Short mmCIF file of C-alpha atoms and ligand atoms in Angstrom, two decimals:
data_model
loop_
_atom_site.label_atom_id
_atom_site.label_comp_id
_atom_site.label_asym_id
_atom_site.label_seq_id
_atom_site.Cartn_x
_atom_site.Cartn_y
_atom_site.Cartn_z
CA MET A 1 110.60 124.38 84.67
CA ARG A 2 112.61 125.10 81.56
CA LYS A 3 110.97 126.85 78.66
CA HIS A 4 110.69 126.14 74.97
CA ILE A 5 112.24 129.10 73.18
CA VAL A 6 112.71 129.98 69.54
CA ALA A 7 115.00 133.00 69.22
CA GLY A 8 115.84 134.71 65.94
CA ASN A 9 119.26 136.28 65.51
CA TRP A 10 118.99 138.86 62.76
CA LYS A 11 122.76 139.58 62.86
CA MET A 12 123.77 142.58 60.68
CA ASN A 13 120.75 142.34 58.41
CA THR A 14 117.85 144.67 57.57
CA THR A 15 117.60 148.44 57.67
CA VAL A 16 115.50 149.94 60.46
CA PRO A 17 112.33 150.19 58.30
CA GLU A 18 112.85 146.64 57.02
CA GLY A 19 113.38 145.41 60.58
CA VAL A 20 110.20 147.10 61.78
CA GLU A 21 108.25 145.41 58.96
CA LEU A 22 109.78 142.01 59.79
CA ALA A 23 108.92 142.45 63.47
CA LYS A 24 105.33 143.35 62.52
CA ALA A 25 105.09 140.18 60.44
CA VAL A 26 106.45 138.06 63.32
CA VAL A 27 104.01 139.62 65.80
CA ALA A 28 101.10 139.08 63.39
CA LYS A 29 101.95 135.39 63.01
CA SER A 30 102.87 134.84 66.65
CA ALA A 31 99.23 134.09 67.53
CA GLU A 32 99.65 130.75 65.70
CA VAL A 33 102.37 129.68 68.14
CA PRO A 34 101.34 127.75 71.29
CA ALA A 35 101.67 129.75 74.50
CA ASP A 36 104.33 127.39 75.88
CA VAL A 37 106.78 128.40 73.13
CA LYS A 38 108.48 131.74 73.76
CA LEU A 39 109.46 133.72 70.67
CA ILE A 40 112.36 136.17 70.89
CA ILE A 41 113.85 138.36 68.17
CA ALA A 42 117.41 139.65 68.48
CA THR A 43 118.02 142.73 66.38
CA PRO A 44 120.89 145.14 65.68
CA PHE A 45 121.23 147.90 68.32
CA THR A 46 119.77 150.53 65.98
CA HIS A 47 116.53 148.55 65.68
CA LEU A 48 115.84 147.88 69.35
CA TYR A 49 113.83 150.96 70.24
CA PRO A 50 111.55 151.01 67.16
CA VAL A 51 111.16 147.22 67.17
CA ASN A 52 110.19 147.38 70.84
CA GLU A 53 107.36 149.73 69.84
CA VAL A 54 106.13 146.88 67.62
CA VAL A 55 106.57 143.93 70.00
CA LYS A 56 105.54 145.51 73.29
CA GLY A 57 102.26 144.10 74.55
CA SER A 58 102.75 140.99 72.36
CA ALA A 59 104.17 137.60 73.31
CA VAL A 60 107.36 138.30 71.32
CA GLY A 61 110.45 139.10 73.40
CA LEU A 62 113.21 141.45 72.28
CA SER A 63 116.94 140.80 72.50
CA ALA A 64 120.18 142.55 71.64
CA GLU A 65 122.99 140.65 69.93
CA ASN A 66 125.78 141.87 72.21
CA CYS A 67 126.57 144.41 74.93
CA ALA A 68 129.60 146.30 76.24
CA ASP A 69 131.89 144.80 78.87
CA LYS A 70 131.97 148.16 80.70
CA GLU A 71 129.21 149.92 82.56
CA LYS A 72 129.51 153.38 80.98
CA GLY A 73 131.92 156.13 80.01
CA ALA A 74 134.62 156.75 77.43
CA TYR A 75 134.21 153.60 75.30
CA THR A 76 133.44 155.02 71.87
CA GLY A 77 131.13 152.87 69.79
CA GLU A 78 130.06 150.58 72.61
CA VAL A 79 126.50 150.02 73.86
CA SER A 80 125.92 149.51 77.58
CA VAL A 81 123.42 147.27 79.32
CA SER A 82 121.51 150.29 80.68
CA MET A 83 121.19 151.60 77.12
CA LEU A 84 119.75 148.21 76.16
CA THR A 85 117.20 148.09 78.96
CA SER A 86 116.18 151.68 78.15
CA THR A 87 114.99 150.49 74.71
CA GLY A 88 112.67 147.95 76.34
CA CYS A 89 114.85 145.00 75.42
CA GLU A 90 114.87 142.11 77.90
CA TYR A 91 117.54 139.74 76.59
CA THR A 92 120.97 139.82 75.02
CA ILE A 93 122.86 137.20 73.07
CA LEU A 94 126.47 136.93 74.30
CA GLY A 95 129.44 135.00 72.97
CA HIS A 96 128.06 134.30 69.50
CA SER A 97 130.76 132.51 67.50
CA GLU A 98 130.92 135.43 65.04
CA ARG A 99 131.85 137.73 67.94
CA ARG A 100 134.36 135.22 69.27
CA GLN A 101 135.88 134.73 65.81
CA TYR A 102 135.86 138.26 64.33
CA TYR A 103 135.84 140.56 67.37
CA GLY A 104 138.09 138.83 69.86
CA GLU A 105 135.36 137.96 72.35
CA THR A 106 137.06 135.95 75.09
CA ASP A 107 135.52 133.95 77.91
CA GLU A 108 136.94 136.61 80.31
CA LYS A 109 135.06 139.39 78.48
CA LEU A 110 131.95 137.24 78.47
CA VAL A 111 132.10 136.92 82.25
CA GLU A 112 132.07 140.74 82.54
CA LYS A 113 129.32 141.15 79.97
CA THR A 114 127.19 138.44 81.59
CA ARG A 115 127.71 139.99 85.03
CA LEU A 116 126.63 143.45 83.81
CA ALA A 117 123.69 142.07 81.83
CA ILE A 118 122.29 140.08 84.75
CA ALA A 119 122.76 143.01 87.13
CA ALA A 120 120.78 145.20 84.73
CA GLY A 121 117.93 142.67 84.69
CA LEU A 122 118.61 141.26 81.24
CA GLN A 123 118.43 137.57 80.44
CA VAL A 124 121.48 136.25 78.65
CA ILE A 125 121.55 133.83 75.73
CA LEU A 126 125.09 132.51 76.09
CA CYS A 127 126.48 130.81 72.98
CA VAL A 128 128.99 127.97 73.01
CA GLY A 129 130.18 125.72 70.20
CA GLU A 130 133.15 124.10 68.52
CA ASN A 131 134.57 124.90 65.08
CA LEU A 132 135.09 122.38 62.29
CA ASP A 133 138.76 121.64 63.13
CA GLU A 134 137.84 121.02 66.75
CA ARG A 135 134.96 118.72 65.76
CA GLU A 136 137.16 116.79 63.31
CA ALA A 137 139.86 116.42 65.98
CA GLY A 138 137.21 114.96 68.32
CA LYS A 139 137.60 117.89 70.72
CA HIS A 140 134.00 119.12 70.69
CA PHE A 141 133.17 117.97 74.23
CA GLU A 142 136.39 119.49 75.58
CA VAL A 143 135.86 122.84 73.81
CA VAL A 144 132.20 123.21 74.69
CA GLY A 145 132.87 122.05 78.25
CA ALA A 146 135.63 124.63 78.71
CA GLN A 147 133.56 127.49 77.25
CA THR A 148 130.65 126.57 79.52
CA ARG A 149 132.72 126.22 82.70
CA ASN A 150 134.92 129.26 82.02
CA VAL A 151 131.94 131.59 81.95
CA LEU A 152 129.43 129.92 84.24
CA GLY A 153 132.03 129.15 86.90
CA ASN A 154 131.70 132.81 87.88
CA PHE A 155 127.97 132.67 88.52
CA THR A 156 125.60 131.22 91.13
CA ALA A 157 122.65 128.85 90.90
CA GLU A 158 120.43 131.91 91.36
CA ASP A 159 122.08 133.68 88.41
CA MET A 160 121.34 130.64 86.24
CA ALA A 161 117.65 131.58 86.25
CA LYS A 162 118.74 134.47 83.97
CA ILE A 163 120.91 132.41 81.63
CA ILE A 164 119.84 130.48 78.54
CA ILE A 165 122.52 128.45 76.76
CA ALA A 166 122.73 128.11 72.98
CA TYR A 167 124.85 125.29 71.58
CA GLU A 168 125.89 126.34 68.09
CA PRO A 169 128.45 124.20 66.29
CA VAL A 170 130.33 126.80 64.23
CA TRP A 171 130.54 124.44 61.24
CA ALA A 172 126.73 124.41 61.06
CA ILE A 173 126.16 128.18 61.22
CA GLY A 174 125.02 129.65 57.92
CA THR A 175 126.47 126.65 56.05
CA GLY A 176 123.27 124.71 55.46
CA LYS A 177 125.00 121.84 57.32
CA THR A 178 122.89 121.00 60.40
CA ALA A 179 124.22 118.86 63.20
CA THR A 180 122.15 115.69 63.23
CA ALA A 181 119.59 115.53 66.01
CA ASP A 182 121.74 112.83 67.68
CA GLN A 183 124.93 114.92 67.41
CA ALA A 184 123.16 117.93 68.90
CA GLU A 185 121.47 115.88 71.65
CA GLU A 186 124.73 114.35 72.85
CA ILE A 187 126.29 117.78 73.36
CA HIS A 188 123.12 119.19 74.94
CA ALA A 189 123.04 116.27 77.39
CA TYR A 190 126.74 116.83 78.08
CA ILE A 191 126.15 120.55 78.82
CA ARG A 192 123.26 119.63 81.10
CA GLY A 193 125.57 117.21 82.91
CA ILE A 194 128.09 120.03 83.44
CA LEU A 195 125.32 122.23 84.86
CA LYS A 196 124.39 119.40 87.23
CA ASP A 197 128.02 119.17 88.41
CA MET A 198 128.27 122.91 88.86
CA PHE A 199 124.87 123.87 90.22
CA GLY A 200 122.92 120.69 91.02
CA ALA A 201 120.14 118.70 89.38
CA GLN A 202 117.43 121.33 89.73
CA VAL A 203 119.35 124.04 87.89
CA ALA A 204 120.44 121.55 85.23
CA ASP A 205 116.84 120.55 84.68
CA ASP A 206 115.54 124.13 84.66
CA THR A 207 118.08 125.62 82.23
CA THR A 208 116.93 126.09 78.65
CA ILE A 209 119.49 124.85 76.11
CA LEU A 210 118.89 125.92 72.50
CA TYR A 211 120.39 124.47 69.35
CA GLY A 212 121.62 126.79 66.59
CA GLY A 213 123.07 126.08 63.17
CA SER A 214 121.11 125.95 59.89
CA CYS A 215 117.89 125.19 61.75
CA LYS A 216 114.84 125.50 59.49
CA PRO A 217 111.20 124.39 59.43
CA SER A 218 112.18 121.12 57.72
CA ASN A 219 114.65 119.96 60.38
CA ALA A 220 113.45 121.70 63.56
CA GLY A 221 110.92 118.99 64.48
CA GLU A 222 113.55 116.25 64.68
CA LEU A 223 115.89 118.44 66.73
CA PHE A 224 113.20 119.69 69.14
CA ALA A 225 111.97 116.13 69.75
CA LYS A 226 115.22 115.37 71.62
CA PRO A 227 114.91 115.48 75.41
CA ASP A 228 117.70 118.00 76.01
CA ILE A 229 117.00 120.35 73.09
CA ASP A 230 114.62 123.05 74.32
CA GLY A 231 114.38 125.14 71.18
CA GLY A 232 116.52 126.98 68.67
CA LEU A 233 118.64 130.03 68.01
CA ILE A 234 117.88 130.79 64.40
CA GLY A 235 119.95 132.89 61.99
CA GLY A 236 119.08 132.89 58.29
CA ALA A 237 115.59 131.44 58.70
CA ALA A 238 114.70 134.19 61.22
CA LEU A 239 114.75 136.77 58.41
CA LYS A 240 111.50 135.39 56.99
CA ALA A 241 108.57 135.53 59.40
CA GLU A 242 106.99 132.47 57.82
CA ASP A 243 110.08 130.29 58.30
CA PHE A 244 110.70 131.61 61.81
CA ILE A 245 107.14 130.85 62.86
CA GLY A 246 107.30 127.52 61.00
CA ILE A 247 110.24 126.56 63.22
CA ALA A 248 108.29 127.57 66.35
CA LEU A 249 105.42 125.36 65.21
CA SER A 250 107.76 122.35 65.08
CA PHE A 251 107.49 121.39 68.75
C1 LIG B 301 123.27 131.83 64.26
O1 LIG B 301 124.05 132.59 63.74
O2 LIG B 301 123.01 131.97 65.46
C2 LIG B 301 122.70 130.77 63.44
C3 LIG B 301 122.23 129.71 64.03
O3 LIG B 301 122.70 130.95 62.07
P1 LIG B 301 122.02 130.01 60.95
O4 LIG B 301 120.68 129.58 61.46
O5 LIG B 301 121.92 130.89 59.74
O6 LIG B 301 122.95 128.86 60.75
#
């Protein structure tokens, strides 16, 4: 059975002490959230170890925002999957549009990163989504379909138990412009159809597909009411514990 998940992506925000305080506030409020909604916070690498000290033993999961596409060695500045698991972190976001856009993340690199992450026992939150030009040109299905197939075509039905998909239209990220619930649902249903083609009906039904892009307490309820939207990947609103928890209470 797929899960309801609300995952916060802190991006490059907060110092370590600020992040620890935010994590404490999320853990304190997490008791309000029904047990069938999984909360995850994705923090900068520097925060993972101290934030894990805060979340361990609670219902809040911990995620990285990226990982290296190499196992170990002379790759200055990179952070490997074994470094991530050694902090206590259990998930990593991969393929966020900001990494694709600013850091040259390709589908090929994402295959390597996903392979390493799964082998290390991490769960992957794999992001896909079209930009504004692609949406306006009516190419959103094509773009999202290609991103999904290019990466997942290298994995098995068994691997899919470790993969969560996040559909994030780039034009809705940090812009205050949310995709309507109907716009989001039609892409989510399309992605689920691709999963059915690739891996069969069971995997398609069991895979969690999150929506991301200016999701907040005021619009989360309408989005989460859609049959193929299983939760959210939250940027800006994840930096306030009250808003983040408010979103999780929207199911
Ligand atoms: C994100 O970056 O994953 C995101 C969804 O950001 P925001 O909620 O701020 O649009």
